[in-house]
Coordinates of C-alpha atoms in Angstrom, one line a residue:
Chain A
M588 CA -26.2 -18.2 -5.3
R589 CA -22.7 -17.5 -6.7
A590 CA -20.1 -15.1 -5.5
Q591 CA -16.6 -14.1 -6.8
V592 CA -14.0 -13.2 -4.2
S593 CA -10.2 -12.5 -4.2
L594 CA -8.0 -13.2 -1.2
L595 CA -4.4 -12.2 -0.6
P596 CA -2.1 -14.7 1.0
N597 CA -2.4 -13.2 4.5
E598 CA -6.2 -13.0 4.1
S599 CA -6.2 -16.6 3.2
K600 CA -4.2 -17.5 6.3
K601 CA -6.8 -15.7 8.4
L602 CA -9.7 -17.4 6.7
I603 CA -8.1 -20.8 7.1
A604 CA -7.4 -20.1 10.8
K605 CA -11.1 -19.4 11.3
A606 CA -11.9 -22.8 9.7
L607 CA -9.3 -24.6 11.9
V608 CA -10.9 -23.5 15.1
N609 CA -14.2 -24.9 13.8
M610 CA -12.7 -28.3 13.1
D611 CA -14.0 -31.0 15.5
E612 CA -10.4 -32.2 16.2
V613 CA -9.3 -28.7 17.1
K614 CA -12.4 -28.0 19.2
A615 CA -11.9 -31.2 21.1
A616 CA -8.2 -30.6 21.7
L617 CA -8.9 -27.1 22.9
K618 CA -11.4 -28.5 25.3
E619 CA -9.8 -31.7 26.6
G620 CA -6.3 -31.8 25.3
I621 CA -3.5 -29.6 23.9
V622 CA -3.1 -27.8 20.6
V623 CA 0.6 -27.5 19.6
M624 CA 1.6 -25.1 16.9
H625 CA 5.0 -24.6 15.1
P626 CA 5.5 -20.8 14.9
S627 CA 4.7 -19.4 11.5
S628 CA 2.7 -16.8 9.7
S629 CA -0.1 -19.4 9.2
T630 CA -0.2 -20.5 12.8
L631 CA 0.1 -16.9 14.1
F632 CA -3.4 -16.2 12.7
L633 CA -4.6 -19.4 14.4
A634 CA -3.1 -18.5 17.7
E635 CA -4.8 -15.1 17.5
E636 CA -8.2 -16.7 16.6
I637 CA -7.9 -19.0 19.7
L638 CA -6.4 -16.5 22.2
G639 CA -8.2 -13.4 20.9
K640 CA -4.9 -11.6 20.9
T641 CA -1.4 -11.7 19.4
P642 CA 0.7 -14.2 21.3
G643 CA 3.5 -12.5 23.2
T644 CA 6.5 -14.6 22.0
D645 CA 10.0 -13.9 21.0
V646 CA 9.7 -16.2 18.0
W647 CA 6.6 -16.0 15.8
M648 CA 8.2 -17.8 12.8
C649 CA 11.4 -19.7 12.1
G650 CA 12.2 -19.8 8.4
A651 CA 10.6 -17.9 5.5
I652 CA 10.9 -17.2 1.8
T653 CA 11.6 -13.5 1.6
P654 CA 12.2 -11.3 -1.5
R655 CA 15.9 -11.9 -1.1
A656 CA 16.1 -15.6 -0.2
A657 CA 15.1 -18.6 1.9
C658 CA 16.0 -17.1 5.2
G659 CA 15.6 -17.6 9.0
D660 CA 14.5 -15.5 11.9
N661 CA 17.4 -14.1 14.0
A662 CA 16.1 -15.4 17.3
V663 CA 16.0 -19.1 16.1
K664 CA 19.5 -18.8 14.5
V665 CA 20.8 -17.4 17.8
W666 CA 19.3 -20.3 19.7
M667 CA 20.6 -22.9 17.3
T668 CA 24.1 -21.5 17.5
T669 CA 24.4 -20.7 21.2
H670 CA 22.5 -23.5 23.0
P671 CA 24.4 -26.8 23.3
E672 CA 21.2 -28.8 23.5
A673 CA 20.3 -27.6 20.0
R674 CA 23.4 -29.3 18.5
G675 CA 23.6 -32.9 17.4
K676 CA 20.9 -35.5 16.8
G677 CA 18.8 -34.3 19.8
G678 CA 18.4 -30.8 18.4
P679 CA 14.9 -31.1 17.1
E680 CA 13.5 -32.6 20.3
A681 CA 15.1 -29.7 22.2
F682 CA 13.2 -27.2 20.1
P683 CA 11.6 -24.9 22.7
F684 CA 9.6 -22.5 20.6
S685 CA 6.4 -24.4 20.0
W686 CA 3.2 -22.7 21.0
V687 CA 1.0 -24.9 23.2
I688 CA -2.6 -24.0 24.0
E689 CA -3.8 -25.9 27.1
K690 CA -6.9 -25.1 29.0
G691 CA -7.2 -21.8 27.2
N692 CA -3.7 -20.7 28.1
L693 CA -0.6 -20.2 25.9
I694 CA 2.4 -22.2 27.2
Q695 CA 5.9 -21.6 25.8
G696 CA 9.3 -23.1 26.4
E697 CA 8.3 -26.8 26.6
T698 CA 10.6 -28.9 24.4
L699 CA 9.2 -31.2 21.7
S700 CA 10.5 -34.2 23.5
S701 CA 8.5 -33.2 26.6
L702 CA 5.4 -32.6 24.5
F703 CA 5.7 -36.0 22.9
T704 CA 5.6 -37.7 26.3
R705 CA 2.2 -36.3 27.0
M706 CA 0.5 -36.0 23.5
G707 CA -2.1 -38.5 22.6
P708 CA -5.1 -39.1 20.3
K709 CA -7.1 -36.1 21.7
D710 CA -4.3 -33.7 20.8
V711 CA -3.5 -31.7 17.6
Y712 CA -0.2 -30.5 16.1
I713 CA -0.5 -27.7 13.5
K714 CA 2.2 -26.6 11.1
G715 CA 2.4 -24.4 8.0
V716 CA 3.9 -25.8 4.9
N717 CA 5.8 -24.5 1.8
A718 CA 4.3 -26.5 -1.0
I719 CA 1.1 -28.1 -2.0
D720 CA 0.7 -30.0 -5.3
P721 CA -2.4 -30.3 -7.5
Q722 CA -3.3 -33.6 -5.7
G723 CA -3.3 -31.8 -2.3
K724 CA -0.1 -33.4 -1.0
V725 CA 2.1 -31.0 1.0
G726 CA 5.8 -30.5 1.7
V727 CA 7.9 -28.6 4.2
L728 CA 11.2 -27.0 3.4
I729 CA 14.0 -28.2 5.6
G730 CA 16.8 -25.6 5.8
N731 CA 18.6 -27.0 8.8
D732 CA 18.7 -30.2 10.9
V733 CA 17.5 -28.6 14.1
E734 CA 14.4 -26.4 13.7
G735 CA 13.9 -27.9 10.2
G736 CA 14.1 -31.3 11.6
T737 CA 11.2 -30.8 14.0
I738 CA 8.5 -31.9 11.6
G739 CA 10.2 -35.2 10.9
R740 CA 10.2 -36.0 14.6
V741 CA 6.6 -34.9 14.9
I742 CA 5.5 -37.2 12.1
S743 CA 7.4 -40.1 13.8
A744 CA 5.8 -39.3 17.2
Q745 CA 2.4 -39.1 15.6
R746 CA 2.6 -42.7 14.4
E747 CA 3.3 -43.8 18.0
K748 CA 1.0 -41.4 19.9
G749 CA -1.9 -41.0 17.4
F750 CA -2.4 -37.3 17.7
T751 CA -3.7 -35.4 14.6
I752 CA -1.5 -33.3 12.4
I753 CA -3.1 -30.5 10.5
Y754 CA -1.4 -28.4 7.8
P755 CA -3.0 -25.0 6.9
V756 CA -2.0 -24.1 3.4
G757 CA -3.1 -21.3 1.1
L758 CA -3.1 -22.0 -2.7
E759 CA -0.3 -19.4 -2.9
K760 CA 1.8 -22.4 -2.1
L761 CA 0.7 -24.5 -5.1
I762 CA 3.5 -26.0 -7.2
P763 CA 2.8 -27.6 -10.7
V764 CA 4.7 -30.8 -10.1
S765 CA 4.0 -33.7 -7.6
I766 CA 5.4 -33.3 -4.1
E767 CA 7.3 -36.5 -4.8
E768 CA 9.0 -35.0 -7.8
A769 CA 9.9 -31.8 -5.9
V770 CA 11.3 -33.9 -3.0
E771 CA 13.5 -35.7 -5.4
A772 CA 14.7 -32.5 -7.0
A773 CA 15.6 -31.0 -3.6
K774 CA 17.1 -34.0 -2.0
Y775 CA 20.8 -33.0 -2.6
R776 CA 20.6 -29.8 -0.6
L777 CA 24.1 -30.2 0.8
T778 CA 25.6 -30.4 -2.7
L779 CA 24.0 -27.1 -3.9
S780 CA 26.7 -25.0 -5.5
Y781 CA 24.6 -21.8 -5.4
S782 CA 21.8 -21.0 -3.0
M783 CA 19.7 -17.9 -2.4
G784 CA 19.6 -18.3 1.4
S785 CA 19.5 -21.6 3.4
R786 CA 20.1 -24.7 1.4
C787 CA 16.7 -26.5 1.6
S788 CA 15.4 -30.0 1.0
L789 CA 11.7 -30.7 0.9
L790 CA 9.9 -33.2 3.2
Q791 CA 6.6 -34.7 2.2
C792 CA 4.2 -34.5 5.1
E793 CA 1.1 -36.6 5.8
G794 CA -1.9 -35.4 7.7
K795 CA -5.0 -33.2 7.3
V796 CA -4.6 -30.4 4.7
V797 CA -6.8 -27.3 4.9
T798 CA -6.8 -24.9 2.0
E799 CA -9.1 -21.9 1.3
L800 CA -11.4 -24.4 -0.5
K801 CA -11.7 -26.6 2.5
A802 CA -11.9 -23.6 4.8
I803 CA -15.0 -22.3 3.0
E804 CA -16.6 -25.7 3.1
I805 CA -15.9 -26.1 6.9
L806 CA -17.2 -22.6 7.7
S807 CA -20.3 -22.4 5.4
G808 CA -21.0 -25.6 3.6
A809 CA -20.5 -23.7 0.3
A810 CA -18.2 -24.9 -2.5
A811 CA -15.3 -22.8 -3.6
I812 CA -13.6 -23.2 -7.0
P813 CA -10.3 -21.4 -7.8
I814 CA -10.6 -19.6 -11.1
S815 CA -7.5 -17.5 -11.2
A816 CA -4.4 -16.7 -9.2
G817 CA -1.9 -13.8 -8.8
G818 CA -2.3 -10.0 -8.8
V819 CA -0.3 -6.8 -8.7
D820 CA 0.5 -4.0 -6.4
G821 CA 0.3 -6.0 -3.2
A822 CA -2.0 -8.7 -4.6
E823 CA 0.8 -11.0 -5.6
G824 CA 0.0 -14.6 -4.6
A825 CA -3.7 -13.8 -4.5
I826 CA -6.4 -16.4 -5.3
T827 CA -9.7 -15.7 -6.9
L828 CA -12.6 -18.0 -6.1
V829 CA -16.1 -18.6 -7.2
I830 CA -18.2 -19.6 -4.3
S831 CA -21.5 -21.4 -5.0
G832 CA -24.2 -23.0 -2.9
K833 CA -27.5 -22.2 -1.2
D834 CA -28.1 -18.5 -0.5
N835 CA -27.4 -18.9 3.2
Q836 CA -24.2 -20.9 2.6
V837 CA -22.8 -18.4 0.2
K838 CA -23.8 -15.4 2.3
K839 CA -22.1 -17.1 5.3
A840 CA -18.9 -17.8 3.3
V841 CA -18.8 -14.2 2.0
A842 CA -19.2 -12.9 5.6
Y843 CA -16.1 -14.9 6.7
V844 CA -14.2 -13.8 3.6
E845 CA -15.0 -10.2 4.2
D846 CA -14.0 -10.6 7.8
A847 CA -10.6 -12.0 6.6
K848 CA -10.1 -9.2 4.1
G849 CA -7.4 -6.7 5.1
A850 CA -5.7 -9.2 7.4
K851 CA -2.1 -8.3 8.2
I852 CA 0.6 -10.2 10.0
S853 CA 0.8 -8.6 13.4
R854 CA 4.5 -9.2 13.9
Q855 CA 7.7 -8.0 12.3
F856 CA 10.2 -10.4 10.7
H857 CA 13.7 -9.9 12.0
Q858 CA 15.8 -10.9 9.0
T859 CA 19.5 -11.2 9.4
D860 CA 21.5 -8.5 7.7
C861 CA 23.3 -10.2 4.8
N862 CA 26.5 -8.3 5.8
K863 CA 26.4 -9.9 9.2
C864 CA 25.0 -13.3 8.4
N865 CA 27.2 -16.4 9.2
D866 CA 25.4 -18.8 6.8
Q867 CA 28.5 -20.2 5.0
H868 CA 26.4 -21.7 2.2
C869 CA 24.2 -18.7 1.3
S870 CA 25.4 -17.2 -2.0
L871 CA 24.1 -13.8 -0.9
R872 CA 26.3 -13.6 2.2
G873 CA 28.1 -10.3 2.4
G874 CA 25.2 -8.5 0.8
T875 CA 27.0 -7.4 -2.4
K876 CA 24.2 -8.3 -4.9
P877 CA 22.6 -5.2 -6.3
W878 CA 19.0 -6.3 -5.6
L879 CA 19.8 -6.6 -1.8
K880 CA 20.3 -2.8 -1.8
N881 CA 16.8 -2.0 -3.1
Chain B
M433 CA 25.7 -28.4 -10.9
L434 CA 22.8 -27.6 -8.6
A435 CA 21.4 -24.2 -7.5
Q436 CA 18.5 -23.1 -5.5
V437 CA 16.9 -19.7 -6.3
V438 CA 13.9 -17.6 -5.2
L439 CA 12.0 -15.4 -7.6
I440 CA 9.1 -13.1 -6.5
P441 CA 6.4 -12.6 -9.1
T442 CA 7.7 -9.4 -10.6
E443 CA 11.1 -10.9 -10.9
S444 CA 9.6 -14.0 -12.6
K445 CA 8.0 -11.6 -15.1
K446 CA 11.3 -10.1 -16.0
L447 CA 13.0 -13.5 -16.4
I448 CA 10.2 -14.8 -18.6
A449 CA 10.4 -11.6 -20.7
K450 CA 14.1 -12.3 -21.3
A451 CA 13.2 -15.8 -22.5
I452 CA 10.4 -14.7 -24.7
A453 CA 12.5 -12.0 -26.3
K454 CA 15.0 -14.7 -27.2
L455 CA 12.6 -17.0 -29.0
D456 CA 13.3 -17.2 -32.7
V457 CA 9.6 -16.7 -33.6
V458 CA 9.5 -13.5 -31.6
R459 CA 12.8 -12.1 -32.8
Q460 CA 11.9 -12.9 -36.4
A461 CA 8.5 -11.3 -36.1
A462 CA 9.8 -8.2 -34.4
M463 CA 12.3 -7.6 -37.2
D464 CA 10.5 -8.8 -40.3
G465 CA 6.8 -8.9 -39.2
M466 CA 4.8 -7.9 -36.3
V467 CA 4.7 -8.6 -32.6
V468 CA 1.5 -7.4 -30.9
I469 CA 1.6 -7.1 -27.1
H470 CA -1.4 -6.7 -24.8
P471 CA -0.2 -4.2 -22.1
S472 CA 0.1 -5.9 -18.7
S473 CA 2.4 -6.5 -15.8
S474 CA 3.5 -9.8 -17.6
T475 CA 4.3 -8.1 -20.9
Y476 CA 5.7 -4.8 -19.7
F477 CA 9.2 -6.3 -19.5
I478 CA 8.9 -8.1 -22.8
F479 CA 8.5 -4.7 -24.6
E480 CA 11.5 -3.5 -22.7
E481 CA 13.6 -6.5 -23.6
L482 CA 12.7 -6.2 -27.3
I483 CA 13.0 -2.5 -27.7
G484 CA 15.5 -1.5 -25.0
T485 CA 13.3 1.2 -23.5
K486 CA 10.2 1.2 -21.3
P487 CA 6.8 1.5 -23.1
K488 CA 6.0 5.2 -23.5
T489 CA 2.2 4.8 -23.5
N490 CA -0.2 5.6 -20.8
Y491 CA -1.4 2.0 -20.8
W492 CA 0.9 -0.4 -19.0
V493 CA -1.8 -2.6 -17.6
C494 CA -5.6 -2.9 -18.1
G495 CA -7.6 -5.1 -15.8
V496 CA -6.0 -6.1 -12.5
V497 CA -6.5 -8.2 -9.4
T498 CA -5.6 -5.8 -6.6
P499 CA -5.8 -6.1 -2.8
R500 CA -9.2 -4.5 -2.9
G501 CA -10.6 -6.8 -5.6
M502 CA -10.9 -6.8 -9.4
C503 CA -10.3 -3.4 -10.9
V504 CA -8.9 -1.5 -13.9
E505 CA -6.0 0.9 -14.1
M506 CA -6.8 4.5 -14.2
A507 CA -5.5 4.9 -17.8
M508 CA -8.5 2.8 -18.8
T509 CA -10.9 5.3 -17.5
I510 CA -9.4 8.7 -18.3
G511 CA -7.4 10.4 -21.1
D512 CA -7.8 10.9 -24.8
L513 CA -7.3 7.3 -25.7
S514 CA -9.7 6.0 -23.0
P515 CA -12.4 3.7 -24.2
R516 CA -14.8 6.0 -22.4
N517 CA -13.9 8.8 -24.9
V518 CA -14.7 6.7 -28.0
K519 CA -17.9 5.0 -29.0
Y520 CA -17.5 1.5 -27.5
D521 CA -16.4 -1.0 -30.0
P522 CA -13.7 -3.5 -28.9
G523 CA -12.1 -3.4 -32.3
E524 CA -11.7 0.4 -32.1
L525 CA -9.8 0.3 -28.8
R526 CA -6.3 1.7 -28.9
G527 CA -3.6 0.8 -26.5
L528 CA -2.0 -2.5 -27.8
W529 CA 1.8 -2.2 -28.2
A530 CA 3.0 -3.4 -31.6
I531 CA 6.5 -3.8 -33.0
K532 CA 6.5 -3.9 -36.7
N533 CA 9.7 -4.2 -38.7
G534 CA 11.6 -3.1 -35.6
K535 CA 9.5 0.0 -35.0
V536 CA 7.0 0.7 -32.2
I537 CA 3.4 1.4 -33.1
T538 CA 1.0 2.4 -30.3
E539 CA -1.7 4.4 -32.1
S540 CA -3.4 1.7 -34.1
T541 CA -6.7 0.2 -33.1
T542 CA -7.0 -3.5 -32.3
A543 CA -8.9 -4.1 -35.5
E544 CA -6.3 -2.4 -37.6
L545 CA -3.5 -4.5 -36.1
M546 CA -5.4 -7.7 -36.4
E547 CA -6.1 -6.9 -40.0
Q548 CA -2.4 -6.7 -40.7
M549 CA -1.4 -9.9 -38.8
T550 CA -0.1 -12.8 -40.8
A551 CA 0.9 -16.4 -39.9
K552 CA 4.5 -15.2 -39.3
D553 CA 3.4 -12.8 -36.6
V554 CA 3.1 -13.1 -32.8
Y555 CA 0.5 -12.0 -30.3
I556 CA 1.6 -11.9 -26.6
K557 CA -0.8 -11.7 -23.7
G558 CA -0.5 -12.2 -19.9
V559 CA -2.9 -14.6 -18.3
N560 CA -4.7 -15.0 -15.0
A561 CA -4.8 -18.8 -14.6
L562 CA -2.4 -21.6 -15.4
D563 CA -2.9 -25.3 -14.7
S564 CA -0.3 -28.0 -14.2
Q565 CA -0.7 -29.1 -17.8
G566 CA 0.3 -25.6 -19.1
N567 CA -3.2 -24.5 -20.2
V568 CA -4.0 -20.9 -19.6
G569 CA -7.1 -18.8 -19.0
I570 CA -7.7 -15.0 -18.9
L571 CA -10.2 -13.1 -16.8
V572 CA -12.7 -11.4 -19.1
G573 CA -14.8 -8.4 -17.9
E574 CA -17.6 -6.8 -19.8
R575 CA -15.4 -4.9 -22.2
G576 CA -12.3 -6.0 -24.0
G577 CA -10.8 -7.0 -27.3
L578 CA -10.5 -10.7 -26.8
G579 CA -13.1 -11.6 -29.4
V580 CA -11.5 -9.4 -32.1
V581 CA -8.1 -11.1 -31.4
L582 CA -9.5 -14.6 -31.4
S583 CA -11.5 -14.1 -34.5
A584 CA -8.3 -12.9 -36.3
W585 CA -6.3 -15.8 -34.9
K586 CA -8.8 -18.4 -36.2
K587 CA -8.3 -17.0 -39.7
K588 CA -4.6 -16.3 -39.7
K589 CA -3.1 -18.7 -37.1
F590 CA -0.4 -16.3 -35.9
T591 CA 1.6 -17.5 -32.9
L592 CA 0.0 -17.0 -29.5
I593 CA 2.5 -16.7 -26.6
F594 CA 1.4 -16.4 -22.9
P595 CA 3.9 -15.4 -20.3
A596 CA 2.7 -17.1 -17.1
G597 CA 4.6 -17.1 -13.9
L598 CA 3.9 -20.0 -11.5
E599 CA 2.1 -17.4 -9.2
K600 CA -0.8 -17.9 -11.6
L601 CA -1.2 -21.7 -10.9
I602 CA -4.6 -23.0 -10.0
P603 CA -5.1 -26.6 -8.8
I604 CA -7.8 -27.6 -11.3
P605 CA -7.9 -27.7 -15.1
V606 CA -8.4 -24.3 -16.6
R607 CA -11.3 -25.6 -18.6
Q608 CA -13.1 -26.7 -15.4
A609 CA -12.4 -23.3 -13.8
A610 CA -13.8 -21.5 -16.9
M611 CA -17.0 -23.5 -16.6
E612 CA -17.5 -22.2 -13.1
A613 CA -16.6 -18.6 -13.9
K614 CA -19.5 -17.3 -15.7
Q615 CA -19.4 -13.6 -14.8
A616 CA -23.0 -12.8 -15.7
K617 CA -24.2 -15.1 -12.9
Y618 CA -22.5 -13.6 -9.9
E619 CA -24.7 -12.2 -7.2
Y620 CA -21.7 -10.9 -5.2
G621 CA -18.3 -9.8 -6.3
M622 CA -15.3 -7.7 -5.2
G623 CA -15.2 -5.0 -7.8
L624 CA -15.6 -5.9 -11.5
P625 CA -16.9 -9.5 -11.8
A626 CA -15.0 -11.5 -14.4
G627 CA -15.5 -14.7 -16.3
L628 CA -12.6 -17.0 -17.2
F629 CA -11.8 -17.7 -20.8
A630 CA -9.8 -20.9 -21.5
Y631 CA -7.5 -20.3 -24.4
P632 CA -7.8 -23.1 -26.9
D633 CA -4.3 -22.9 -28.2
G634 CA -1.0 -21.1 -27.7
K635 CA 2.2 -21.6 -25.8
S636 CA 2.6 -20.7 -22.1
I637 CA 6.0 -19.7 -20.9
T638 CA 6.7 -20.2 -17.2
E639 CA 9.8 -19.7 -15.2
I640 CA 10.6 -23.4 -15.9
D641 CA 10.5 -22.8 -19.7
A642 CA 12.3 -19.5 -19.3
V643 CA 15.3 -21.2 -17.6
K644 CA 15.4 -23.8 -20.3
I645 CA 15.2 -21.3 -23.1
L646 CA 17.9 -19.0 -21.6
S647 CA 20.3 -21.6 -20.4
G648 CA 19.4 -25.2 -21.3
A649 CA 19.2 -26.0 -17.6
A650 CA 16.2 -27.7 -16.0
A651 CA 14.2 -25.9 -13.3
I652 CA 12.0 -27.8 -10.8
P653 CA 9.7 -25.8 -8.5
I654 CA 10.1 -27.1 -4.9
A655 CA 8.1 -24.5 -3.0
S656 CA 5.9 -21.5 -3.4
G657 CA 4.9 -18.4 -1.5
G658 CA 6.6 -16.2 1.0
L659 CA 6.5 -13.3 3.4
G660 CA 7.3 -9.6 3.5
G661 CA 6.9 -8.9 -0.2
A662 CA 7.7 -12.5 -1.3
E663 CA 4.0 -13.5 -1.5
G664 CA 3.5 -15.6 -4.6
A665 CA 7.3 -16.3 -4.9
T666 CA 8.6 -19.5 -6.5
T667 CA 11.6 -21.5 -5.2
L668 CA 13.4 -23.5 -7.9
I669 CA 16.1 -26.0 -8.1
I670 CA 18.2 -25.5 -11.2
N671 CA 20.0 -28.6 -12.5
G672 CA 22.3 -28.9 -15.4
T673 CA 26.0 -28.7 -16.5
N674 CA 28.1 -26.1 -14.8
K675 CA 27.8 -23.8 -17.8
Q676 CA 24.1 -24.1 -18.1
V677 CA 23.4 -23.5 -14.4
R678 CA 25.8 -20.5 -14.3
E679 CA 24.0 -19.1 -17.3
A680 CA 20.7 -19.6 -15.6
I681 CA 21.9 -17.9 -12.5
K682 CA 23.2 -14.9 -14.5
F683 CA 19.7 -14.3 -16.0
I684 CA 18.0 -14.9 -12.7
E685 CA 20.3 -12.4 -10.9
Q686 CA 19.6 -9.9 -13.7
S687 CA 15.9 -10.3 -12.9
K688 CA 16.2 -10.0 -9.1
G689 CA 14.9 -6.6 -7.8
A690 CA 12.8 -6.0 -10.9
K691 CA 10.1 -3.4 -10.4
L692 CA 6.9 -2.4 -12.2
P693 CA 5.5 1.1 -12.6
A694 CA 3.1 2.3 -9.9
L695 CA -0.5 1.1 -10.2
R696 CA -3.1 3.9 -10.3
L697 CA -6.5 3.1 -9.1
S698 CA -9.5 5.4 -8.9
N699 CA -11.3 5.8 -5.6
C700 CA -14.4 3.8 -5.7
S701 CA -16.4 6.9 -4.9
D702 CA -15.0 8.8 -8.0
C703 CA -14.7 5.8 -10.3
P704 CA -16.4 6.3 -13.7
V705 CA -16.4 2.7 -14.7
P706 CA -20.0 2.0 -15.5
H707 CA -19.9 -1.8 -15.4
C708 CA -18.4 -2.3 -12.0
R709 CA -21.3 -4.1 -10.4
F710 CA -19.8 -4.6 -7.0
P711 CA -18.0 -1.4 -5.9
V712 CA -16.0 -2.0 -2.7
G713 CA -15.4 1.6 -1.7
D714 CA -17.5 1.2 1.5
K715 CA -15.7 -2.0 2.6
H716 CA -13.3 -1.9 5.6
W717 CA -10.4 -3.4 3.7
V718 CA -10.3 -0.6 1.0

């Protein structure tokens, strides 16, 4: 049987979240360990799948590409600028906004350094990314040394502690060049003369990568092939897939896809007003550009 | 000089349009020959850049991927020029935008325009898939003029140009995707099922090419996607001399905030399109 489906980026995030909770590593960690998530739109859907409800948190994402720029959430900016422990080299370890699922409960407020002391091979860390290349390698934008620096510390800790890192990533994030080439192009973030938003570098990240294609395989056993991308009128960033396999596999995949259709992010993004933003390096600071008034 | 910029898909279309309108082959054809443009979200701004006004036809886009699934704009199903009001023959379809000797022609059929095309002329069409090698593919429904255009191109070898924002990237070769996308064999779809046709030739113009054409600077994509209306966005590092990068930023800032006309879709329950095999009107997401 063959089916053709289109998924918007948020719908893809929901589908991928459904697949993540069906992964053996995640199931085992939910049962006998901890699942740690970096707040993001991708992990918000996962938290909702696990908890059955929207997590009640002040911070549901940290940085994001928005129509105006690479920008951060107000709450994280406030924490980074008002908490002494966030400054200096210890900043990433002091990051307190991770979501931790332990014994079915959501725990918040535990610092990364505290989590690292108790994470081990049975545990899982999950983080959304900003780029995937055609070879399936992924990268994360680093817009600051504190919140942005967390993934580097997580990767270092993983080598020592042996927990699993999983990166959910929709094909909306596909770039045409290798992650290595993109990392090289973005490595001089502090010398950028012009920047729409935070000056970002890109960090290549190693771990398990789950796209819509992998999600469909995990959920149904069917194969998914991307045949086109993009759309209009709210379908920007969409991916169109052909799903093939046995009748029961494809029907199962379609059921999951239909369940994911219509998915919306359940939280609002609190973007800083460009007129009030203190980011010295953002070329949009002051909000004088005409497109910021649209 | 280095710069970091973010473009959402509609803004990319505007930037790419500025670059295509600057190409010698396009300018020459618009003044002394013919540029034929297939109406679409990717070509809307090209017309505007070449003529200085928005297209004045009822067709600004034909087939579309929408949040509900694959669909067609309402102009394709109603009105005097609708294919539904003429005996179906892809060559007899009207709706292509043509610029001949600097003047706009919108009433000619596809067959009439293709008959007039010569090797000096240009055909511009948006695409639905782009691979990392720059190959492009278009989704093909059960009606359309692709065969008529290709047949004319094989004989006359006019220039094919495909504006293609990086939003359209797929992770596998377009040819491989086209092999999988045989629309007649679907047993489930979301709206109009479509096959994918891999174009054998032609030049795709992405944001990377556009920055190069407009300024001489290099653009390297470092991330994709976004939130709150930035879905499908591309984040680029622009690298070059001060003059080049400033020129690139100028064009990019001119493209920021670009908007397309509203999309008009029929309710599935009222839709007259006879070949929609998988209407989604009863689905919860519509």
